[in-house]
XYZ file of C-alpha atoms in Angstrom:
359
model
C 222.895 168.355 -12.240
C 224.297 171.834 -11.995
C 224.170 172.235 -8.244
C 227.335 171.020 -6.559
C 227.405 169.229 -3.273
C 229.780 169.750 -0.419
C 233.334 168.562 -0.837
C 234.442 165.464 0.972
C 235.581 167.026 4.275
C 232.883 167.320 6.893
C 233.971 170.842 7.839
C 231.357 173.530 8.121
C 228.708 171.377 9.775
C 228.299 170.037 13.301
C 228.249 166.352 14.329
C 224.525 166.748 15.079
C 223.919 167.912 11.510
C 225.939 164.959 10.227
C 223.698 162.692 12.307
C 220.553 164.294 10.887
C 221.858 163.883 7.324
C 222.793 160.223 7.834
C 219.523 159.464 9.640
C 217.520 160.919 6.761
C 219.565 158.889 4.309
C 218.968 155.702 6.295
C 215.199 156.222 6.292
C 215.045 156.963 2.550
C 217.276 153.993 1.735
C 215.071 151.664 3.779
C 211.945 152.992 2.056
C 213.408 152.258 -1.387
C 215.052 148.900 -0.683
C 212.593 147.251 1.745
C 210.118 146.144 -0.980
C 212.877 144.094 -2.622
C 213.468 142.096 0.534
C 209.784 141.754 1.415
C 209.260 140.110 -1.982
C 212.308 137.893 -1.430
C 210.961 136.746 1.938
C 207.531 136.018 0.475
C 209.158 133.889 -2.220
C 211.073 132.050 0.521
C 207.798 131.509 2.392
C 206.323 129.941 -0.716
C 209.190 127.468 -0.933
C 209.270 126.713 2.829
C 205.823 127.062 4.407
C 205.337 126.782 8.158
C 203.956 123.273 7.803
C 207.499 122.130 7.054
C 209.039 123.799 10.105
C 209.571 121.611 13.177
C 208.053 122.559 16.505
C 210.353 123.775 19.244
C 211.060 121.140 21.874
C 211.407 123.514 24.790
C 210.908 127.239 25.199
C 211.776 128.672 28.653
C 210.049 131.324 30.739
C 206.619 129.719 30.449
C 206.189 130.171 26.730
C 204.078 127.532 25.016
C 205.760 125.165 22.542
C 205.286 126.672 19.121
C 206.366 126.482 15.529
C 209.078 128.960 14.651
C 211.075 130.066 11.658
C 214.111 132.324 11.448
C 215.095 134.245 8.331
C 217.193 137.265 7.463
C 215.797 140.626 6.471
C 218.063 143.264 4.961
C 217.012 146.814 4.174
C 220.228 147.494 2.287
C 221.935 148.962 5.350
C 221.796 146.201 7.962
C 220.870 142.551 8.310
C 218.229 141.621 10.857
C 217.264 138.196 12.121
C 213.487 137.972 11.991
C 211.682 135.286 14.015
C 208.137 134.175 13.259
C 205.892 132.130 15.540
C 203.189 129.919 13.971
C 203.051 132.342 11.074
C 200.898 134.568 13.259
C 203.277 136.992 14.967
C 204.444 138.229 11.588
C 201.339 137.798 9.451
C 202.121 140.855 7.367
C 205.575 139.443 6.603
C 204.934 135.752 6.256
C 201.331 135.288 5.182
C 200.414 132.107 3.340
C 201.194 133.580 -0.064
C 199.570 132.937 -3.382
C 201.517 131.257 -6.114
C 204.293 133.542 -7.331
C 206.159 132.651 -10.505
C 208.936 135.166 -9.936
C 209.982 138.488 -8.459
C 207.963 140.697 -10.822
C 204.896 138.478 -10.461
C 205.216 138.702 -6.668
C 205.373 142.515 -6.824
C 202.227 142.672 -8.953
C 200.192 140.142 -6.957
C 201.139 141.497 -3.521
C 200.254 145.034 -4.612
C 197.000 143.966 -6.253
C 195.728 141.571 -3.554
C 197.122 143.079 -0.328
C 197.678 146.712 -1.167
C 200.885 148.583 -1.903
C 201.575 149.130 1.832
C 202.319 145.402 2.172
C 205.586 145.994 0.323
C 206.802 147.897 3.390
C 205.663 145.329 5.965
C 207.820 145.286 9.083
C 209.644 148.506 8.248
C 209.236 150.291 11.640
C 210.954 147.576 13.736
C 213.935 147.482 11.396
C 214.273 151.265 11.330
C 214.639 151.159 15.117
C 217.933 149.302 14.581
C 219.045 150.518 11.152
C 218.796 154.270 11.704
C 220.884 154.441 14.932
C 223.491 152.062 13.472
C 223.779 154.109 10.283
C 223.967 157.391 12.193
C 226.801 156.044 14.356
C 228.585 154.590 11.332
C 228.494 157.596 8.972
C 229.066 160.249 11.625
C 232.002 158.319 13.085
C 233.480 157.855 9.623
C 233.400 161.566 8.825
C 234.847 162.499 12.214
C 237.643 159.897 11.965
C 238.469 160.789 8.359
C 238.789 164.485 9.159
C 240.816 163.754 12.303
C 243.232 161.466 10.452
C 243.538 163.979 7.628
C 244.431 166.682 10.136
C 246.991 164.454 11.869
C 248.656 163.374 8.631
C 248.605 166.910 7.249
C 247.781 165.875 3.702
C 245.316 163.748 1.783
C 246.161 160.039 1.728
C 244.126 157.431 -0.153
C 244.402 155.027 2.777
C 242.702 157.400 5.223
C 239.167 156.467 4.007
C 240.086 152.781 4.204
C 241.215 153.034 7.835
C 238.427 155.411 8.891
C 235.786 153.222 7.234
C 237.042 150.063 8.940
C 237.211 151.672 12.388
C 233.800 153.355 12.021
C 232.127 150.088 11.062
C 233.871 148.233 13.864
C 232.511 150.755 16.355
C 228.969 150.648 14.965
C 228.848 146.834 14.956
C 230.197 146.680 18.510
C 227.539 149.089 19.781
C 224.603 147.536 17.916
C 225.464 143.824 18.312
C 224.135 143.424 21.899
C 220.970 145.352 20.998
C 220.347 143.057 18.037
C 220.769 139.980 20.246
C 218.364 141.420 22.824
C 215.841 142.224 20.086
C 216.073 138.633 18.808
C 215.467 137.260 22.314
C 212.401 139.454 22.812
C 211.009 138.578 19.406
C 211.591 134.824 19.627
C 210.365 134.263 23.189
C 207.742 137.001 23.534
C 209.466 138.249 26.701
C 208.354 141.156 28.821
C 210.991 143.711 29.792
C 211.228 142.166 33.261
C 211.725 138.681 31.818
C 214.250 140.102 29.388
C 216.258 141.578 32.257
C 216.278 138.193 34.018
C 217.277 136.528 30.749
C 220.214 138.888 30.223
C 221.350 138.583 33.847
C 221.249 134.784 33.564
C 223.272 134.820 30.327
C 225.865 137.189 31.785
C 226.140 135.152 35.020
C 226.598 131.921 33.067
C 228.812 132.994 30.159
C 230.057 136.476 31.076
C 229.476 139.858 29.474
C 230.957 138.684 26.172
C 227.893 136.480 25.678
C 226.014 139.643 24.690
C 228.271 139.903 21.642
C 227.510 136.469 20.194
C 227.600 136.720 16.415
C 229.913 139.743 16.585
C 232.807 137.883 14.924
C 231.122 136.921 11.621
C 229.504 140.369 11.401
C 232.860 142.119 11.808
C 234.491 139.683 9.370
C 232.122 140.815 6.627
C 231.182 144.394 7.511
C 234.630 145.783 8.365
C 236.312 144.723 5.071
C 233.193 145.843 3.185
C 233.298 149.268 4.812
C 237.042 149.685 4.266
C 236.754 148.758 0.577
C 233.605 150.832 0.118
C 235.010 154.122 1.416
C 238.406 153.572 -0.234
C 236.769 153.049 -3.638
C 234.113 155.709 -3.084
C 236.656 158.491 -2.534
C 238.741 157.303 -5.509
C 235.785 156.975 -7.908
C 234.277 160.278 -6.818
C 237.574 162.134 -7.331
C 238.024 160.512 -10.752
C 234.490 161.381 -11.890
C 234.928 164.978 -10.720
C 238.161 165.266 -12.713
C 236.510 163.780 -15.804
C 233.617 166.243 -15.564
C 235.874 169.211 -14.663
C 234.051 169.733 -11.371
C 235.439 171.382 -8.251
C 233.047 169.421 -6.042
C 230.858 166.385 -6.511
C 227.239 166.639 -7.636
C 224.329 164.471 -6.509
C 224.779 162.391 -9.685
C 228.506 161.897 -9.051
C 227.874 160.812 -5.456
C 225.105 158.446 -6.583
C 227.266 156.810 -9.262
C 230.302 156.603 -6.962
C 228.231 154.953 -4.239
C 226.764 152.383 -6.633
C 230.144 151.460 -8.146
C 232.036 151.239 -4.848
C 229.167 149.338 -3.197
C 229.132 146.787 -6.015
C 232.902 146.226 -5.834
C 232.856 145.841 -2.044
C 229.823 143.515 -2.176
C 231.462 141.190 -4.698
C 234.810 141.013 -2.887
C 233.217 140.297 0.516
C 230.507 137.894 -0.734
C 232.078 134.730 0.819
C 232.025 136.430 4.235
C 228.403 137.417 3.631
C 227.456 133.787 2.949
C 229.175 132.674 6.172
C 227.561 135.495 8.157
C 224.119 134.474 6.900
C 224.685 130.895 8.060
C 225.957 132.050 11.442
C 223.055 134.452 12.001
C 220.520 131.738 11.231
C 222.334 129.398 13.637
C 222.299 132.134 16.273
C 218.578 132.672 15.791
C 217.869 128.952 16.005
C 219.906 128.718 19.215
C 217.687 131.417 20.731
C 214.477 129.819 19.491
C 215.417 126.158 20.020
C 217.757 126.189 23.038
C 217.643 122.409 23.455
C 218.093 121.294 19.878
C 220.613 124.057 19.167
C 222.861 122.805 21.933
C 223.560 119.631 19.989
C 226.960 120.016 18.337
C 225.777 119.455 14.777
C 227.510 122.394 13.125
C 230.967 123.876 13.511
C 231.084 127.129 15.420
C 234.279 128.421 13.811
C 233.772 130.848 10.956
C 236.671 129.356 9.024
C 235.439 125.792 9.578
C 231.996 126.823 8.389
C 233.543 128.337 5.268
C 235.418 125.084 4.627
C 232.210 123.081 5.129
C 230.307 125.251 2.640
C 233.138 124.849 0.131
C 233.214 121.068 0.669
C 229.441 120.727 0.229
C 228.841 123.207 -2.583
C 232.266 123.940 -4.017
C 233.792 127.385 -4.399
C 230.579 128.566 -6.050
C 228.810 127.967 -2.737
C 230.827 130.789 -1.186
C 229.490 133.140 -3.849
C 225.850 132.077 -3.576
C 223.381 134.926 -3.891
C 225.759 137.042 -5.970
C 223.108 138.744 -8.122
C 220.534 139.426 -5.352
C 223.226 140.930 -3.113
C 224.548 143.233 -5.833
C 221.021 144.260 -6.889
C 220.263 145.227 -3.300
C 223.587 146.686 -2.158
C 224.336 148.860 -5.209
C 221.163 151.008 -5.075
C 221.222 151.054 -1.263
C 224.771 152.425 -1.218
C 223.974 154.886 -4.005
C 220.829 156.255 -2.325
C 222.419 156.391 1.118
C 225.627 158.219 0.197
C 224.028 160.657 -2.259
C 221.319 161.555 0.266
C 223.935 161.911 2.996
C 226.148 164.174 0.867
C 223.121 166.230 -0.162
C 222.136 166.630 3.495
C 225.638 167.761 4.432
C 225.635 170.249 1.559
C 222.278 171.607 2.720
C 223.529 172.168 6.273
C 226.783 173.676 5.030
C 224.909 176.290 2.996
C 222.523 176.897 5.887
C 225.432 177.532 8.257
C 227.123 179.838 5.749
C 223.941 181.890 5.337
C 223.575 182.192 9.118
C 227.185 183.358 9.389
C 226.655 185.987 6.677
C 223.554 187.279 8.463
C 225.552 187.625 11.649
C 228.150 189.876 9.999
């Protein structure tokens, strides 16, 4: 592609324009990657129908005992715990599916029998969480990277690593309580008034830190992933630009750099991803089944959980889901970063044109 994108620094555009670029990238990434996870969830539903899920023993705030199931949805940008009740509150997600022989067969049958829109079932609720988190993450990264570069006075390969880690830490810290609140509302069908009472009760009993349950495993995976991703992205992008004799990266260079760096980071942090998945499911079950979840059947420590997985399934257990994670993360990272860089380039040129008109 002949047209060059903006160079790495975020200069020339405002933080608001960075937010618009990252928000657009988050929406496009979700649109492309969501069908992959919808199919994955439908295949899971086929293996574990609701008839095999135990009924909740006690659900507070006057909710009727019901059959629940928790599973993870990932749009390539964020993981979300999704809670279904009796298979009815998420019919579009967890319908009693036909017999699928594989991923491609599921794509064909879902499209043919339910319409192509079914491949994007549940997208709006996830965008409510994914877009703000991505906007915070990418905008903070650019601002931190440029600040650190200014302070150091020269380019250092470790600046993206540090900026990426800190940006992700901030985004996870902001979003974590909102994700917990969303899970409570979804699992117990709470009104906003009941939700306020629920949060007040949790804070009174366990303190404000109770709103950040699940923060540890999320940080343990996402912060190293982000640090590795941005470190490798800047290196790969610079190398590709040198190989192609380019002054600035193109859309193709950004796309390829995002895919490569996302794959590397996904592989290296896969054990933490496996642990985080286990912990998120446990967290969801503790919200849905408060009585049964209180029984100390599973270790709460992330490291103990990792040891248990290794003892039960060997070292390979810590790398379970290798191919699905790479297939999802690589295109998600590629689409997100290339769209983001394209958006920044667009606003840079727009600002330059406005400045020229003002002269």
